[in-house]
Short mmCIF file of C-alpha atoms in Angstrom, two decimals:
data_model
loop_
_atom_site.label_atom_id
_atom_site.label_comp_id
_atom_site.label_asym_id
_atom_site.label_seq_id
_atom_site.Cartn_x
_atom_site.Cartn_y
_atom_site.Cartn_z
CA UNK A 1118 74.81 76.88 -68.28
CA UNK A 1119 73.04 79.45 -66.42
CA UNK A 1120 70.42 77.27 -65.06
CA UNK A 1121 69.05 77.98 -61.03
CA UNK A 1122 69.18 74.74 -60.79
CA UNK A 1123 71.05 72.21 -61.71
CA UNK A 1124 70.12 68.69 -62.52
CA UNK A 1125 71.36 64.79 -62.62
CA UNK A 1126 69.60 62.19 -64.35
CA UNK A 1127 69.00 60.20 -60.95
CA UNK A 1128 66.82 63.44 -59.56
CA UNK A 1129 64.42 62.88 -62.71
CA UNK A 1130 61.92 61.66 -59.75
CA UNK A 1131 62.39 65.64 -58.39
CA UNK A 1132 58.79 67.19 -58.94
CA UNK A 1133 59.16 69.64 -62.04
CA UNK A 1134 56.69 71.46 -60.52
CA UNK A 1135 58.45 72.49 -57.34
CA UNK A 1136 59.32 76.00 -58.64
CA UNK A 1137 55.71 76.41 -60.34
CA UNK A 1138 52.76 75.65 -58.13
CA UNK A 1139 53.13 79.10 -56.59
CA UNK A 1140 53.18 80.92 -59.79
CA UNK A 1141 50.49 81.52 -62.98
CA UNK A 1142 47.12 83.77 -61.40
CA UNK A 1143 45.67 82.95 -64.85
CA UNK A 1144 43.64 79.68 -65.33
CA UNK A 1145 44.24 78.96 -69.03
CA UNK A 1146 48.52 80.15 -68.36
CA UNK A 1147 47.87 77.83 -65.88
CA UNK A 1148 46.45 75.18 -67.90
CA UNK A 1149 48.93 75.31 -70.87
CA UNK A 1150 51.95 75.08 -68.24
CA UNK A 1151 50.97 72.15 -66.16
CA UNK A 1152 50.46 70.32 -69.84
CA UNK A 1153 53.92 70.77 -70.86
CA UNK A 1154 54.77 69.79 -67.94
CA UNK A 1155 52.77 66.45 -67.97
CA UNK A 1156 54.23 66.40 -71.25
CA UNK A 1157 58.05 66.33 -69.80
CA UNK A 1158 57.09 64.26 -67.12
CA UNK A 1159 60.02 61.92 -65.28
CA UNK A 1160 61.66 58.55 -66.18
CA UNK A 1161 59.12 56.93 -63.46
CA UNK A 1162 56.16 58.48 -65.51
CA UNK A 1163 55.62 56.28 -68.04
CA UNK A 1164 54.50 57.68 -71.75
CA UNK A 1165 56.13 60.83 -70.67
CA UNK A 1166 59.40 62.41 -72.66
CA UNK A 1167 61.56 62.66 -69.74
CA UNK A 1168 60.94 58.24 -69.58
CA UNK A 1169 60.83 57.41 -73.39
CA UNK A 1170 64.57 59.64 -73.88
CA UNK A 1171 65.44 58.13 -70.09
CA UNK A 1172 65.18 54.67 -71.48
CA UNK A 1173 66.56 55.56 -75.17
CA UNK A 1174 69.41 56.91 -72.68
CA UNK A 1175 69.73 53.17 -71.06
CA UNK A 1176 69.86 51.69 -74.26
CA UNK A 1177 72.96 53.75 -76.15
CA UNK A 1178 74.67 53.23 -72.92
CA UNK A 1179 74.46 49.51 -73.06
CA UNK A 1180 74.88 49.57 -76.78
CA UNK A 1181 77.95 51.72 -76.43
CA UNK A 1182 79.28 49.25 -73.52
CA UNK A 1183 78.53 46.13 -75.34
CA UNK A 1184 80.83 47.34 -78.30
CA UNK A 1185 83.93 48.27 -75.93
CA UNK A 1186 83.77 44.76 -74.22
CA UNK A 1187 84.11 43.42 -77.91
CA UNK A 1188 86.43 45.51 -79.10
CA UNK A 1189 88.76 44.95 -75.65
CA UNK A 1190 88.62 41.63 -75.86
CA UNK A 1191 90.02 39.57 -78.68
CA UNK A 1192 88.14 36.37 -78.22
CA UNK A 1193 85.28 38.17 -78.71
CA UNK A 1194 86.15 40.10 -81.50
CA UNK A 1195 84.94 38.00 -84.19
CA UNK A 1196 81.94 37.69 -86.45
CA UNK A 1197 78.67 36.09 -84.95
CA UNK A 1198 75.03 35.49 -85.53
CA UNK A 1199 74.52 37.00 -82.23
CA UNK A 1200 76.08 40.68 -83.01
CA UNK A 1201 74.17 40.80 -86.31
CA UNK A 1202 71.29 40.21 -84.24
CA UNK A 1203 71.94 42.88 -81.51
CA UNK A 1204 72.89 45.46 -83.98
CA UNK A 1205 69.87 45.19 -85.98
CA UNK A 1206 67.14 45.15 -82.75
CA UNK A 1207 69.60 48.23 -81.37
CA UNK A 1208 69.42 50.23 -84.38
CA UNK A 1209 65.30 49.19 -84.89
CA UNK A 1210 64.65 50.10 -81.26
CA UNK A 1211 66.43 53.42 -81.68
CA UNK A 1212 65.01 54.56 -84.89
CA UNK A 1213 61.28 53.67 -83.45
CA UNK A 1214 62.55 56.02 -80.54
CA UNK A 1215 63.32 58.89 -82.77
CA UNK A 1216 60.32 58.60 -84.61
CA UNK A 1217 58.03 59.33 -81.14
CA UNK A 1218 59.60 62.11 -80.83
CA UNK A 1219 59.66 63.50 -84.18
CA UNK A 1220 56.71 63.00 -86.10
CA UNK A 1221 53.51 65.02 -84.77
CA UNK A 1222 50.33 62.87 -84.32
CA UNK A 1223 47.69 65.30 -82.38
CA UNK A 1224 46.68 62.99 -79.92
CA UNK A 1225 50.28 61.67 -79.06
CA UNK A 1226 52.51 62.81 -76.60
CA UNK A 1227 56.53 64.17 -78.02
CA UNK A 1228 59.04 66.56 -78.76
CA UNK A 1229 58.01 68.22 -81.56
CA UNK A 1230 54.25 68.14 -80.50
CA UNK A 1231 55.44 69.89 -77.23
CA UNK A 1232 58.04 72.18 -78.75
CA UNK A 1233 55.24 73.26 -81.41
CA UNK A 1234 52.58 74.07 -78.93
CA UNK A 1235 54.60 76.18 -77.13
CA UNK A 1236 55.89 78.01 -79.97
CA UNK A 1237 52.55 78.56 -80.66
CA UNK A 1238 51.82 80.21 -76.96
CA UNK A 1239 55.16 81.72 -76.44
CA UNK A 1240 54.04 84.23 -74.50
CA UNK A 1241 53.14 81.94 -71.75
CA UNK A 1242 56.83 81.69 -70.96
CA UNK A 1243 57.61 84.86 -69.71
CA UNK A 1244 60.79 86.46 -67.72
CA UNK A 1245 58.75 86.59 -64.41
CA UNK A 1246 57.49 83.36 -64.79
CA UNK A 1247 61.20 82.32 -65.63
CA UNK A 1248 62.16 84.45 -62.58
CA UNK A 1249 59.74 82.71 -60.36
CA UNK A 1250 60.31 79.40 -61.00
CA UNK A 1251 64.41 80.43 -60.55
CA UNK A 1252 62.70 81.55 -56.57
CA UNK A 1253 61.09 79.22 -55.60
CA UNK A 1254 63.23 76.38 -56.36
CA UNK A 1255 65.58 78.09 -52.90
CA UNK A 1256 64.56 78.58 -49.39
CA UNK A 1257 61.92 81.99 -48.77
CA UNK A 1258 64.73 84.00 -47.17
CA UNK A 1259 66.87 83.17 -50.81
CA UNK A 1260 64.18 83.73 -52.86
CA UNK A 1261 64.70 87.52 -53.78
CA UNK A 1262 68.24 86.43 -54.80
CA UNK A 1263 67.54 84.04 -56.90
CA UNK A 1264 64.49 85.75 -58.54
CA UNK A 1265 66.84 88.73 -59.83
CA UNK A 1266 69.17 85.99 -60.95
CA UNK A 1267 66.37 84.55 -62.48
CA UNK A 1268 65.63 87.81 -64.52
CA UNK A 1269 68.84 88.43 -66.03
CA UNK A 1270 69.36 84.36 -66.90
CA UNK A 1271 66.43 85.11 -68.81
CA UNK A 1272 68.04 87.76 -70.83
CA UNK A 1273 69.56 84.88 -73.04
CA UNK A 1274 66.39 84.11 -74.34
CA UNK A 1275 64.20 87.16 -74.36
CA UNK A 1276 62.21 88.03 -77.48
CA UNK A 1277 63.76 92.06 -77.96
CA UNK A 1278 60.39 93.40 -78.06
CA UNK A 1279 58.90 91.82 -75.22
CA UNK A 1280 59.34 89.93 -71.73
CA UNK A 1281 58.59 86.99 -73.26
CA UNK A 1282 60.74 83.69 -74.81
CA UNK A 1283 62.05 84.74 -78.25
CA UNK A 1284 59.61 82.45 -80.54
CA UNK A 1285 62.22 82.07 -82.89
CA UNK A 1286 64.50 79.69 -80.62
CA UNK A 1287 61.76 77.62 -80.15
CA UNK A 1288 61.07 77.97 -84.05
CA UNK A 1289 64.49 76.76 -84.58
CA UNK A 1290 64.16 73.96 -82.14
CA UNK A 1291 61.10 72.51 -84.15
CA UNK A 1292 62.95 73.13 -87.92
CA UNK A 1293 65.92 70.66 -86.13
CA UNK A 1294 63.00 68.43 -84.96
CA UNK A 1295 61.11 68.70 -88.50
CA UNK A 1296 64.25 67.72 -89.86
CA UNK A 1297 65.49 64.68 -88.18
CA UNK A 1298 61.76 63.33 -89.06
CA UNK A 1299 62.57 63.82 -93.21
CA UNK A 1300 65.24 62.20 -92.62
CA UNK A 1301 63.93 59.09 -90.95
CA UNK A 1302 60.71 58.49 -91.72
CA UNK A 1303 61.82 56.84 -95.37
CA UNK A 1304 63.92 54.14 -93.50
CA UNK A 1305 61.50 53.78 -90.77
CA UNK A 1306 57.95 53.67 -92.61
CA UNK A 1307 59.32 51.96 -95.87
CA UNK A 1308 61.14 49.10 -93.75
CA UNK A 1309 60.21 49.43 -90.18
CA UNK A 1310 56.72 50.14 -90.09
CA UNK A 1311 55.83 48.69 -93.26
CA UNK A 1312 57.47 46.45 -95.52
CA UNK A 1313 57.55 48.68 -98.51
CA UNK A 1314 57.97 48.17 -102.55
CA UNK A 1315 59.85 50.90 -102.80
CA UNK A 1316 63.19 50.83 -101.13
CA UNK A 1317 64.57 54.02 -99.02
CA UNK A 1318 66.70 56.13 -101.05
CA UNK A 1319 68.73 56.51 -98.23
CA UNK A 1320 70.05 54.66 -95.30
CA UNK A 1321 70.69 56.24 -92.14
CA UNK A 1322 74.43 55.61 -91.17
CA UNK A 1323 75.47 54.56 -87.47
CA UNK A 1324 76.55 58.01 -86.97
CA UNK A 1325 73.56 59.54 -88.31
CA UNK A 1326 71.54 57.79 -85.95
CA UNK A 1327 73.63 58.68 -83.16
CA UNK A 1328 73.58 62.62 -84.10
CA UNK A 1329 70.10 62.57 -83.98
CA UNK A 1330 69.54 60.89 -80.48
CA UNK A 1331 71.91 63.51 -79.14
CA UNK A 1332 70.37 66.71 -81.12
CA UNK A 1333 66.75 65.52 -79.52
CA UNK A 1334 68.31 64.83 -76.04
CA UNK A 1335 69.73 68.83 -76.49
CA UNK A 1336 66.45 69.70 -77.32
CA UNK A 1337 64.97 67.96 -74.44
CA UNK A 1338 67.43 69.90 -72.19
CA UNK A 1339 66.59 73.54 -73.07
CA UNK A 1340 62.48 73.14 -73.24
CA UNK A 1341 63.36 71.55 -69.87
CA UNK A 1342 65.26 74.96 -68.84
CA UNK A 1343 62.98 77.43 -70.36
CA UNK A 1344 59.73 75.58 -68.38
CA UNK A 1345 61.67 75.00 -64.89
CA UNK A 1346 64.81 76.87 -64.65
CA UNK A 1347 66.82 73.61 -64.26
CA UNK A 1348 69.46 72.62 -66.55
CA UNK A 1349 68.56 69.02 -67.03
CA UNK A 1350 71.20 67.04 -69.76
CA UNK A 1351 69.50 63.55 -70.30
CA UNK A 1352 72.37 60.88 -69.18
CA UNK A 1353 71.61 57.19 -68.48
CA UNK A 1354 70.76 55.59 -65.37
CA UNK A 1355 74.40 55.50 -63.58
CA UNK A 1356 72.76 53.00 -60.21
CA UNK A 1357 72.51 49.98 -62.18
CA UNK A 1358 75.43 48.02 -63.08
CA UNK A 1359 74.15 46.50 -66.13
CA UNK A 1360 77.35 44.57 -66.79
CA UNK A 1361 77.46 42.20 -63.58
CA UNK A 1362 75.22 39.78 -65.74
CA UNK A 1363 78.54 39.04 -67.53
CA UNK A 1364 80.39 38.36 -64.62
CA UNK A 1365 79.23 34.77 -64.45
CA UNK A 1366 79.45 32.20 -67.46
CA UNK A 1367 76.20 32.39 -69.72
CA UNK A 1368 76.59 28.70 -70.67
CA UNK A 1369 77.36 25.76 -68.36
CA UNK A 1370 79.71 23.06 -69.68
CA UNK A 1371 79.77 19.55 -68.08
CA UNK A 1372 82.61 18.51 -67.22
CA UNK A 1373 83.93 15.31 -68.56
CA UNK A 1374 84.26 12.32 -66.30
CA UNK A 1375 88.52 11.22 -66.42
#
């Protein structure tokens, strides 16, 4: 990735506005920047994108660990009330996660809502802006460096008749969007949301699920790029050991007196 910046999930706290204050003379460029990125926000902004995929992150990496320990360990491997119960509140959880992001409600922050508005301003996102943000994200006396680094990064995702974002990558990003919302919203409204008469013609498989997390987290990651210069891939938490809780027994059995 091309990126002047590269990211971690742990520096989610790092300002996205670091390589921006300096930049947009205009008050309504200015405006419809510092939305989107309010929009993006960090995992410790709550109601934010960056903290609703942050903890949808967390979740698939528990999920994901849970299954190994079971699968690694033969006295676990069998079938229990408790499984059935964490596979249906994991797969619940993650569809109602999806759906944030996908389906557009005006007054309610997501993806698409985000990636829509600023396919509909495009030209807000421009090669110097891109440039800019690419500066000031180094030290002054790197700055000039990095800017002309910044301008031919840019290059990847120039509209050919103008210095500004190609509209139809963002167009593209909110078909993939528009999309994974046909796809879910029978499951989720007819059985999640609502318990429906009419049964889903379709169920969304494991995998399914799982290809849509990872299509929106890949969306995430390039609005991120094109409104910071920082290549930002959404990974879980990696400071908290979730799995020392299992490290002591759950259940304590009194011993029997000889």
């Amino acid at each position: 990735h091309g990126s002047c910046l590269r990211n971690t999930r742990a520096r989610l706290s790092f300002p996205v506005t670091t390589g921006v204050k300096r930049l947009n003379k205009k008050k309504n460029m200015n405006n419809k920047i510092d939305k989107w990125l309010r929009w993006l926000g960090s995992c410790e902004n709550t109601g934010t994108i960056a903290c609703e995929l942050g903890n949808l992150a967390n979740i698939r990496k528990v999920q994901r660990g849970l299954e190994e320990m079971v699968a690694n360990n033969t006295a676990l491997n069998k079938p229990s009330l408790f499984y059935a119960v964490e596979q249906a509140i994991y797969s619940h959880s993650v569809l109602l996660y999806i759906r944030r992001q996908v389906s557009f409600h005006k007054d309610s922050i997501s993806l698409i809502g985000l990636v829509k508005d600023m396919y509909e301003s495009h030209s807000h996102l421009s090669k110097d802006y891109y440039a800019n943000c690419c500066a000031n994200l180094h030290s002054p006396d790197e700055r000039d460096v990095w800017k002309k680094f910044g301008e031919k990064d840019f290059e990847k995702f120039r509209d050919p008749d103008s210095d500004h974002i190609n509209p139809e990558i963002l167009l593209t990003l909110k078909t993939s969007l528009e999309q994974i919302d046909k796809e879910s919203e029978p499951i989720i409204d007819r059985r999640l949301a609502h318990l429906d008469k009419r049964a889903p013609q379709s169920v969304p498989t494991y995998g399914e699920i799982e290809k849509w997390c990872d299509q929106i987290n890949d969306i995430f990651t390039k609005l991120y790029l094109f409104l910071t210069a920082i290549h930002y891939p959404m990974l879980p938490d990696s400071g908290q050991e979730w799995k020392a809780i299992f490290e002591c027994p759950w259940i304590n059995i009194p011993t029997q007196e000889p």
